[in-house]
Structures are given as C-alpha cells and as structure tokens.
Tab-separated table of C-alpha atoms and ligand atoms in Angstrom:
chain	number	residue	atom	x	y	z
A	1	UNK	CA	-199.395	-63.835	98.674
A	2	UNK	CA	-202.815	-65.474	98.633
A	3	UNK	CA	-205.289	-63.507	100.759
A	4	UNK	CA	-207.141	-65.517	103.319
A	5	UNK	CA	-210.931	-65.310	103.044
A	6	UNK	CA	-213.101	-64.236	105.912
A	7	UNK	CA	-214.650	-67.706	106.083
A	8	UNK	CA	-211.259	-69.341	106.167
A	9	UNK	CA	-210.273	-66.936	108.905
A	10	UNK	CA	-213.357	-67.902	110.923
A	11	UNK	CA	-212.605	-71.596	110.415
A	12	UNK	CA	-209.036	-71.059	111.415
A	13	UNK	CA	-210.061	-69.251	114.557
A	14	UNK	CA	-212.669	-71.893	115.400
A	15	UNK	CA	-209.989	-74.529	115.020
A	16	UNK	CA	-207.692	-72.560	117.289
A	17	UNK	CA	-210.444	-72.215	119.933
A	18	UNK	CA	-210.995	-75.977	119.855
A	19	UNK	CA	-207.262	-76.614	120.194
A	20	UNK	CA	-207.102	-74.239	123.132
A	21	UNK	CA	-210.057	-75.847	124.859
A	22	UNK	CA	-208.441	-79.246	124.466
A	23	UNK	CA	-204.867	-78.307	125.385
A	24	UNK	CA	-204.000	-81.131	127.791
A	25	UNK	CA	-201.297	-79.421	129.862
A	26	UNK	CA	-199.982	-75.996	130.755
A	27	UNK	CA	-196.902	-76.715	128.622
A	28	UNK	CA	-199.016	-77.634	125.595
A	29	UNK	CA	-201.113	-74.519	126.144
A	30	UNK	CA	-197.973	-72.343	126.322
A	31	UNK	CA	-196.760	-73.793	123.021
A	32	UNK	CA	-200.157	-73.209	121.452
A	33	UNK	CA	-200.227	-69.657	122.714
A	34	UNK	CA	-196.814	-68.967	121.192
A	35	UNK	CA	-197.856	-70.450	117.880
A	36	UNK	CA	-201.047	-68.362	117.782
A	37	UNK	CA	-200.339	-64.985	119.318
A	38	UNK	CA	-196.552	-65.075	119.876
A	39	UNK	CA	-194.199	-62.822	117.943
A	40	UNK	CA	-193.966	-65.382	115.178
A	41	UNK	CA	-197.553	-66.487	115.721
A	42	UNK	CA	-200.161	-67.263	113.133
A	43	UNK	CA	-202.663	-64.570	114.067
A	44	UNK	CA	-199.961	-61.923	114.147
A	45	UNK	CA	-198.996	-63.152	110.666
A	46	UNK	CA	-202.571	-62.683	109.532
A	47	UNK	CA	-202.607	-59.221	110.927
A	48	UNK	CA	-199.521	-58.386	108.916
A	49	UNK	CA	-201.440	-59.378	105.826
A	50	UNK	CA	-203.971	-56.608	106.457
A	51	UNK	CA	-201.621	-54.170	104.778
A	52	UNK	CA	-202.304	-55.833	101.491
A	53	UNK	CA	-206.061	-55.358	101.718
A	54	UNK	CA	-208.206	-52.627	100.218
A	55	UNK	CA	-209.109	-50.001	102.793
A	56	UNK	CA	-212.760	-51.236	102.802
A	57	UNK	CA	-211.831	-54.918	103.219
A	58	UNK	CA	-209.140	-54.046	105.655
A	59	UNK	CA	-211.699	-52.467	107.929
A	60	UNK	CA	-214.075	-55.457	107.892
A	61	UNK	CA	-211.326	-58.012	108.010
A	62	UNK	CA	-209.507	-56.102	110.730
A	63	UNK	CA	-212.684	-55.950	112.798
A	64	UNK	CA	-213.251	-59.700	112.501
A	65	UNK	CA	-209.615	-60.379	113.282
A	66	UNK	CA	-209.704	-58.187	116.411
A	67	UNK	CA	-212.868	-59.857	117.689
A	68	UNK	CA	-211.364	-63.234	117.181
A	69	UNK	CA	-208.092	-62.199	118.758
A	70	UNK	CA	-210.089	-61.159	121.826
A	71	UNK	CA	-211.938	-64.502	121.791
A	72	UNK	CA	-208.670	-66.393	121.517
A	73	UNK	CA	-207.123	-64.310	124.332
A	74	UNK	CA	-210.066	-65.099	126.618
A	75	UNK	CA	-209.993	-68.769	125.672
A	76	UNK	CA	-206.275	-68.920	126.443
A	77	UNK	CA	-206.801	-67.295	129.832
A	78	UNK	CA	-209.740	-69.510	130.693
A	79	UNK	CA	-207.895	-72.676	129.729
A	80	UNK	CA	-204.809	-71.500	131.606
A	81	UNK	CA	-206.828	-70.878	134.765
A	82	UNK	CA	-208.488	-74.259	134.449
A	83	UNK	CA	-205.198	-76.115	133.941
A	84	UNK	CA	-203.586	-74.277	136.857
A	85	UNK	CA	-206.374	-75.292	139.185
A	86	UNK	CA	-206.079	-78.848	137.927
A	87	UNK	CA	-202.298	-78.802	138.517
A	88	UNK	CA	-202.734	-77.300	141.987
A	89	UNK	CA	-205.280	-79.945	142.867
A	90	UNK	CA	-202.850	-82.664	141.903
A	91	UNK	CA	-200.091	-81.075	144.009
A	92	UNK	CA	-202.437	-80.485	146.935
A	93	UNK	CA	-203.672	-84.040	146.797
A	94	UNK	CA	-200.092	-85.332	146.741
A	95	UNK	CA	-198.996	-83.111	149.622
A	96	UNK	CA	-202.138	-83.449	151.644
A	97	UNK	CA	-201.629	-83.826	155.402
A	98	UNK	CA	-204.169	-85.943	157.164
A	99	UNK	CA	-204.929	-83.726	160.113
A	100	UNK	CA	-207.764	-85.951	161.172
A	101	UNK	CA	-205.351	-88.473	162.730
A	102	UNK	CA	-206.684	-89.055	166.227
A	103	UNK	CA	-204.465	-87.429	168.867
A	104	UNK	CA	-202.470	-89.705	171.152
A	105	UNK	CA	-204.275	-90.098	174.436
A	106	UNK	CA	-202.169	-88.997	177.396
A	107	UNK	CA	-201.386	-91.977	179.619
A	108	UNK	CA	-203.601	-91.953	182.652
A	109	UNK	CA	-201.759	-91.950	185.950
A	110	UNK	CA	-202.874	-93.431	189.221
A	111	UNK	CA	-201.905	-93.167	192.847
A	112	UNK	CA	-198.937	-95.255	193.932
A	113	UNK	CA	-200.179	-98.310	195.860
A	114	UNK	CA	-198.417	-97.024	198.980
A	115	UNK	CA	-200.124	-93.633	198.744
A	116	UNK	CA	-203.421	-95.385	198.123
A	117	UNK	CA	-202.896	-97.616	201.167
A	118	UNK	CA	-201.817	-94.704	203.371
A	119	UNK	CA	-204.790	-92.569	202.392
A	120	UNK	CA	-207.240	-95.386	202.809
A	121	UNK	CA	-205.922	-96.227	206.295
A	122	UNK	CA	-206.188	-92.563	207.276
A	123	UNK	CA	-209.783	-92.619	206.012
A	124	UNK	CA	-210.554	-95.578	208.244
A	125	UNK	CA	-208.870	-93.944	211.256
A	126	UNK	CA	-210.736	-90.672	210.630
A	127	UNK	CA	-213.919	-92.728	210.617
A	128	UNK	CA	-212.923	-94.126	214.024
A	129	UNK	CA	-212.554	-90.565	215.337
A	130	UNK	CA	-208.819	-90.007	214.955
A	131	UNK	CA	-207.461	-86.595	214.078
A	132	UNK	CA	-204.522	-86.481	211.638
A	133	UNK	CA	-201.333	-84.740	212.786
A	134	UNK	CA	-198.009	-84.361	210.966
A	135	UNK	CA	-194.594	-84.721	212.530
A	136	UNK	CA	-190.922	-84.009	211.909
A	137	UNK	CA	-188.504	-86.433	210.242
A	138	UNK	CA	-185.314	-85.158	211.864
A	139	UNK	CA	-185.970	-85.907	215.514
A	140	UNK	CA	-184.045	-85.659	218.757
A	141	UNK	CA	-182.818	-88.716	220.597
A	142	UNK	CA	-184.771	-87.549	223.638
A	143	UNK	CA	-188.154	-87.650	221.869
A	144	UNK	CA	-187.344	-90.838	220.004
A	145	UNK	CA	-185.777	-92.889	222.830
A	146	UNK	CA	-185.555	-91.305	226.297
A	147	UNK	CA	-189.068	-89.924	226.493
A	148	UNK	CA	-190.379	-93.208	225.082
A	149	UNK	CA	-188.895	-95.085	228.032
A	150	UNK	CA	-186.123	-96.768	226.023
A	151	UNK	CA	-183.345	-97.955	228.351
A	152	UNK	CA	-179.867	-96.400	228.000
A	153	UNK	CA	-178.545	-99.577	226.416
A	154	UNK	CA	-181.491	-100.304	224.103
A	155	UNK	CA	-179.964	-101.877	220.967
A	156	UNK	CA	-181.865	-99.695	218.492
A	157	UNK	CA	-180.073	-96.624	219.882
A	158	UNK	CA	-176.921	-97.985	218.245
A	159	UNK	CA	-175.396	-96.621	215.079
A	160	UNK	CA	-176.051	-99.927	213.353
A	161	UNK	CA	-179.815	-99.408	213.687
A	162	UNK	CA	-180.462	-95.695	213.739
A	163	UNK	CA	-179.210	-93.045	211.322
A	164	UNK	CA	-177.789	-90.110	213.312
A	165	UNK	CA	-177.537	-86.730	211.672
A	166	UNK	CA	-174.289	-85.864	213.501
A	167	UNK	CA	-171.601	-88.214	214.687
A	168	UNK	CA	-171.503	-87.877	218.408
A	169	UNK	CA	-170.236	-89.166	221.702
A	170	UNK	CA	-173.402	-89.764	223.714
A	171	UNK	CA	-171.978	-89.064	227.172
A	172	UNK	CA	-170.267	-85.886	226.101
A	173	UNK	CA	-173.296	-84.417	224.282
A	174	UNK	CA	-175.551	-85.260	227.207
A	175	UNK	CA	-173.352	-83.267	229.592
A	176	UNK	CA	-173.763	-80.309	227.236
A	177	UNK	CA	-177.452	-80.500	227.967
A	178	UNK	CA	-178.115	-81.146	224.280
A	179	UNK	CA	-179.525	-84.209	222.643
A	180	UNK	CA	-178.254	-85.830	219.424
A	181	UNK	CA	-180.410	-85.551	216.327
A	182	UNK	CA	-181.390	-88.518	214.218
A	183	UNK	CA	-183.538	-89.510	211.246
A	184	UNK	CA	-186.537	-90.861	213.136
A	185	UNK	CA	-186.689	-94.655	212.896
A	186	UNK	CA	-190.362	-94.655	213.964
A	187	UNK	CA	-193.271	-92.235	214.191
A	188	UNK	CA	-193.608	-92.962	217.938
A	189	UNK	CA	-191.765	-89.773	219.121
A	190	UNK	CA	-194.849	-87.914	217.905
A	191	UNK	CA	-196.708	-89.493	220.827
A	192	UNK	CA	-194.665	-87.344	223.223
A	193	UNK	CA	-194.898	-84.209	221.077
A	194	UNK	CA	-198.677	-84.634	220.882
A	195	UNK	CA	-199.076	-85.181	224.633
A	196	UNK	CA	-196.983	-82.101	225.416
A	197	UNK	CA	-199.004	-80.115	222.888
A	198	UNK	CA	-202.569	-81.088	223.816
A	199	UNK	CA	-204.822	-81.930	226.690
A	200	UNK	CA	-206.380	-85.397	226.952
A	201	UNK	CA	-208.685	-86.982	225.989
A	202	UNK	CA	-207.209	-87.295	222.537
A	203	UNK	CA	-207.051	-89.602	219.532
A	204	UNK	CA	-204.482	-88.753	216.889
A	205	UNK	CA	-203.050	-90.518	213.823
A	206	UNK	CA	-199.635	-89.407	212.574
A	207	UNK	CA	-198.517	-90.597	209.133
A	208	UNK	CA	-194.936	-90.191	207.978
A	209	UNK	CA	-191.669	-91.464	206.621
A	210	UNK	CA	-189.161	-93.271	208.831
A	211	UNK	CA	-185.509	-94.272	208.357
A	212	UNK	CA	-183.400	-97.228	209.431
A	213	UNK	CA	-179.974	-98.675	208.768
A	214	UNK	CA	-181.458	-101.682	206.990
A	215	UNK	CA	-180.170	-103.655	204.047
A	216	UNK	CA	-183.105	-104.053	201.657
A	217	UNK	CA	-184.720	-107.506	201.556
A	218	UNK	CA	-188.243	-108.834	200.940
A	219	UNK	CA	-189.604	-107.277	204.145
A	220	UNK	CA	-187.144	-104.426	204.895
A	221	UNK	CA	-186.178	-101.192	203.177
A	222	UNK	CA	-184.193	-98.331	204.738
A	223	UNK	CA	-186.917	-95.739	204.154
A	224	UNK	CA	-190.531	-96.643	204.757
A	225	UNK	CA	-193.807	-95.308	206.126
A	226	UNK	CA	-195.740	-95.675	209.323
A	227	UNK	CA	-198.910	-94.328	210.835
A	228	UNK	CA	-198.711	-93.788	214.557
A	229	UNK	CA	-201.931	-93.916	216.528
A	230	UNK	CA	-202.437	-92.659	220.051
A	231	UNK	CA	-205.627	-92.750	222.098
A	232	UNK	CA	-205.756	-91.322	225.599
A	233	UNK	CA	-208.816	-91.232	227.787
A	234	UNK	CA	-210.303	-92.523	230.995
A	235	UNK	CA	-211.339	-96.177	231.276
A	236	UNK	CA	-209.284	-97.176	228.266
A	237	UNK	CA	-208.361	-100.849	228.334
A	238	UNK	CA	-206.740	-103.542	226.213
A	239	UNK	CA	-210.271	-104.351	224.934
A	240	UNK	CA	-210.377	-100.938	223.231
A	241	UNK	CA	-207.027	-101.674	221.618
A	242	UNK	CA	-208.182	-105.082	220.303
A	243	UNK	CA	-211.515	-103.711	219.133
A	244	UNK	CA	-209.978	-100.767	217.290
A	245	UNK	CA	-207.171	-102.721	215.661
A	246	UNK	CA	-209.370	-105.652	214.685
A	247	UNK	CA	-211.784	-103.250	213.013
A	248	UNK	CA	-208.869	-101.563	211.281
A	249	UNK	CA	-207.214	-104.824	210.141
A	250	UNK	CA	-210.482	-106.141	208.663
A	251	UNK	CA	-210.706	-103.063	206.425
A	252	UNK	CA	-207.258	-103.886	205.041
A	253	UNK	CA	-207.240	-107.635	204.659
A	254	UNK	CA	-210.929	-108.389	204.105
A	255	UNK	CA	-212.802	-111.289	205.702
A	256	UNK	CA	-210.785	-114.126	204.220
A	257	UNK	CA	-207.255	-113.285	205.315
A	258	UNK	CA	-206.191	-114.626	208.701
A	259	UNK	CA	-204.477	-112.380	211.185
A	260	UNK	CA	-203.281	-112.805	214.747
A	261	UNK	CA	-202.185	-110.782	217.759
A	262	UNK	CA	-198.896	-111.929	219.268
A	263	UNK	CA	-197.296	-110.758	222.545
A	264	UNK	CA	-194.236	-108.577	222.027
A	265	UNK	CA	-192.015	-106.082	223.805
A	266	UNK	CA	-191.819	-102.341	223.234
A	267	UNK	CA	-190.285	-100.015	225.844
A	268	UNK	CA	-193.121	-97.512	225.506
A	269	UNK	CA	-196.073	-99.899	225.958
A	270	UNK	CA	-197.002	-102.466	228.589
A	271	UNK	CA	-198.373	-104.936	227.672
A	272	UNK	CA	-197.344	-104.908	224.021
A	273	UNK	CA	-198.530	-106.878	220.989
A	274	UNK	CA	-197.864	-107.229	217.314
A	275	UNK	CA	-200.489	-107.888	214.678
A	276	UNK	CA	-199.553	-110.258	211.841
A	277	UNK	CA	-201.515	-111.073	208.695
A	278	UNK	CA	-201.123	-114.180	206.566
A	279	UNK	CA	-199.929	-113.613	203.035
A	280	UNK	CA	-199.972	-116.310	200.362
A	281	UNK	CA	-196.541	-116.917	198.845
A	282	UNK	CA	-196.174	-120.017	196.639
A	283	UNK	CA	-192.377	-119.791	196.859
A	284	UNK	CA	-192.631	-120.399	200.608
A	285	UNK	CA	-192.613	-124.022	201.915
A	286	UNK	CA	-195.788	-123.343	203.949
A	287	UNK	CA	-197.498	-121.713	200.965
A	288	UNK	CA	-197.365	-118.335	202.671
A	289	UNK	CA	-195.993	-116.391	205.612
A	290	UNK	CA	-197.052	-114.177	208.504
A	291	UNK	CA	-196.262	-110.533	207.840
A	292	UNK	CA	-196.144	-108.100	210.728
A	293	UNK	CA	-198.492	-105.185	210.024
A	294	UNK	CA	-198.264	-103.202	213.233
A	295	UNK	CA	-197.011	-102.977	216.791
A	296	UNK	CA	-199.264	-101.791	219.600
A	297	UNK	CA	-199.792	-101.736	223.330
A	298	UNK	CA	-201.073	-99.899	226.376
A	299	UNK	CA	-199.109	-96.681	226.835
A	300	UNK	CA	-196.469	-97.122	229.580
A	301	UNK	CA	-197.044	-94.875	232.632
A	302	UNK	CA	-193.528	-93.418	232.231
A	303	UNK	CA	-194.402	-92.330	228.712
A	304	UNK	CA	-197.580	-90.615	229.938
A	305	UNK	CA	-195.527	-88.853	232.628
A	306	UNK	CA	-192.918	-87.725	230.078
A	307	UNK	CA	-195.796	-86.316	228.053
A	308	UNK	CA	-197.039	-84.372	231.098
A	309	UNK	CA	-200.085	-86.625	231.677
A	310	UNK	CA	-200.991	-88.165	235.036
A	311	UNK	CA	-201.129	-91.992	234.605
A	312	UNK	CA	-203.359	-92.287	237.702
A	313	UNK	CA	-206.048	-90.344	235.898
A	314	UNK	CA	-205.524	-91.287	232.232
A	315	UNK	CA	-204.828	-94.449	230.250
A	316	UNK	CA	-204.137	-94.967	226.609
A	317	UNK	CA	-203.203	-97.310	223.869
A	318	UNK	CA	-200.890	-96.700	220.946
A	319	UNK	CA	-200.059	-98.414	217.695
A	320	UNK	CA	-197.634	-98.056	214.794
A	321	UNK	CA	-198.852	-99.360	211.427
A	322	UNK	CA	-196.300	-100.292	208.752
A	323	UNK	CA	-197.691	-98.965	205.471
A	324	UNK	CA	-195.445	-101.077	203.231
A	325	UNK	CA	-196.276	-104.209	205.214
A	326	UNK	CA	-199.991	-103.463	205.062
A	327	UNK	CA	-199.786	-102.847	201.310
A	328	UNK	CA	-198.013	-106.204	200.910
A	329	UNK	CA	-200.871	-107.961	202.631
A	330	UNK	CA	-203.508	-105.894	200.910
A	331	UNK	CA	-202.224	-106.480	197.397
A	332	UNK	CA	-200.574	-109.861	197.973
A	333	UNK	CA	-197.161	-108.506	196.970
A	334	UNK	CA	-194.557	-110.858	198.501
A	335	UNK	CA	-191.547	-108.497	198.250
A	336	UNK	CA	-191.830	-104.897	199.340
A	337	UNK	CA	-188.839	-103.787	197.254
A	338	UNK	CA	-191.256	-104.029	194.311
A	339	UNK	CA	-193.010	-100.905	195.589
A	340	UNK	CA	-189.843	-98.852	195.117
A	341	UNK	CA	-188.669	-100.438	191.850
A	342	UNK	CA	-190.722	-98.024	189.769
A	343	UNK	CA	-191.760	-100.815	187.427
A	344	UNK	CA	-194.807	-99.559	185.523
A	345	UNK	CA	-196.142	-103.080	185.048
A	346	UNK	CA	-196.566	-103.430	188.798
A	347	UNK	CA	-197.933	-99.910	189.200
A	348	UNK	CA	-200.449	-100.357	186.346
A	349	UNK	CA	-201.721	-103.550	187.882
A	350	UNK	CA	-203.055	-101.460	190.793
A	351	UNK	CA	-204.345	-98.583	188.658
B	1	LIG	N1	-192.651	-97.839	216.871
B	1	LIG	C1	-192.788	-99.274	216.706
B	1	LIG	C2	-191.911	-99.741	215.545
B	1	LIG	O1	-191.476	-98.937	214.789
B	1	LIG	C3	-194.213	-99.626	216.393
B	1	LIG	C4	-195.096	-99.404	217.575
B	1	LIG	C5	-195.263	-100.390	218.495
B	1	LIG	C6	-195.727	-98.206	217.755
B	1	LIG	C7	-196.081	-100.246	219.584
B	1	LIG	C8	-196.553	-98.026	218.867
B	1	LIG	C9	-196.707	-99.064	219.752
B	1	LIG	O2	-197.190	-96.912	219.074
B	1	LIG	O3	-197.531	-98.880	220.823
B	1	LIG	O4	-191.666	-100.902	215.445
C-alpha cells in the first residue's frame, strides 16, 4: 500500500478541519465524525498504516497523527457545541412564551345606586344632627301597629298587605297576652323602640329593609328600604318639619327638580304630609310623573304616650324616606324594578 506523506497527512487533516468547521447540521457533523474517527474512519485507517512504517518514521508520523487527532477531536466538539446552541436557539425561539402580555385588569366595582343613595342620605341627616340607629326586621304587631296608633281595623294590618311570620288568629293571640310577629312593612316601629330606649330631646335616623305583600310594578317591590327620622324636642313645629325636609329634598333632587308637599293621613302623625318629586318620563302622557319620596308629620300625642313621653311637654316630627323612590328621582330611573334586575349596564352607568 502506498504510504501517505506527512505533507499529504497535514493537507488531509486541514481539509477535515475545514469540513468540520463548515458542517451545516448536527446530522452532517455526526456523519463527518463517523467518517473521520469512527471505527471505519479515515484517521483510524491512517493509524493502522503506522505498522508499515520504519520505527523512526513511525515515531514522527505517529506524533503528527496524534496531534492532529487531538485537533480534530477538539474541532468536532467545538462544532458540536456550536450547532447544539444554534438548534436550541431555534427551538427556544419557536416555543417562546410571551410573558410580557399585559395582565387583564380586574373589573372595577362600584356601590349599588341604592347603597349610594342610602349612604348619601344618611350623610345629609348626620349633617343635620341626626344620630343613626339600627332596628329589627322581624317586628311585633304591637310596635308596628298598636303603639303607632293604628286602629284595630286599619287595612294594612291585613294579610293582604303585611307579611306575618306565623299564621294567627288575632283575637286568640291577644288573649294570650302575646303579639303576632311580622316582617316590618315600615321602619316606623323604631320610633317607639327609640322613645322607650332614650330620653328626649332626640333626633335619630333609622335605615333598614322593609317588606310588603306587593306585586312588583314600576313603583312597588315587595322588599325595599326606608330611612325613618324622628325628632323630639320642645317648641318643635310644622315649620321645623318643612325646613328639615326641604333641605333634605334639595340635596337629592338638586335645584331644577320640582317637588311638593301634599296633605295625607298616617295614624301616627297629625297633621301628616307626603313629599313628591317630579320625574321626567317620556312614556308618560304628561312627560313625567310625581313620585312619592317620603311620608311625614307631627308625631301624634298617643304615639308619644306609648313611647313613655309626655305630649304636654314634648313635641316632635317624624318622616319615612323611601330609598328606592328617592333613587328613582335622583337618577331619573322610571322603573324601580331596574334596581333589582342586576343588569350591569344599568349599574355601570352609575359607577
Ligand atoms: N311609615 C310610612 C310608610 O311606610 C312613612 C311615614 C310616614 C313615616 C309618616 C313617618 C311618618 O315617620 O311620620 O308609608
């Protein structure tokens, strides 16, 4: 077999180093590696030829071959590392997750228009010197009707108006010395509880939920909210009532909306009035309607007596504000069922 010269060996190795440096892919590099240093590889073949050399030549040639083998090994490793990084970069780029996507903003909530109205009215009343008191929702017939001077046959005592907690026979329960329990249809029983609890003079505002046997329509729902107000002092007159409620109503309806006081009847006040505000409603033939916002009046002497207060010495006025009705006027919402519909479009429009 023809012996390869040292120069040819150098050339061959240089050529191999160039091929390695230019191997385009890991697969091509693997093939090259096999053909150079694999079991059947070229360099190994050359090494086998060493046996045919003189001992002197073998030493020199062997030395050169070893050096070049080492150079080829390093070149293979370097190229392999380079191609692996390149491959990884391609994979990483393809699988890249864009973590910079802006996070979804949590939707911002707001107070329900009824809560907003309730809180704002309480603010106004606090500013007028009222103290806020909470009451009970399951009330006794005595506090809700008898103590409030409601006659025995007052229609709202009936089962068609008031929601009783127990079915009962009025006469029979009364003889027991007990009083039937009901879901309070008004916050007014808190007037009596407050009078029995405190000494006059006093000014309290009592917010809360009330219940009635009502079929829902544009101005009625079976569960709604009121704020009861009670002022007791000496020298209290109807002028104080008008002054207080006018000041209050202006804070709710602004300067433009019209409102009016109208005579009315309540068993627990004498005289009694209602306050209405005008609300625009294009669907109405008159272009709007009067909506009742509150009932009020001078506290009836019997009510003061039932609360343990001497009517010769003290006078007072009381009022019951309908929160839903006030919110209707305030926001120009013509149907109060909308407040309970849970429609986000309506709720957002007040946010
Ligand atoms: N309780 C009455 C109602 O629910 C409202 C009311 C009227 C309350 C006159 C009062 C008042 O305190 O004096 O319709």
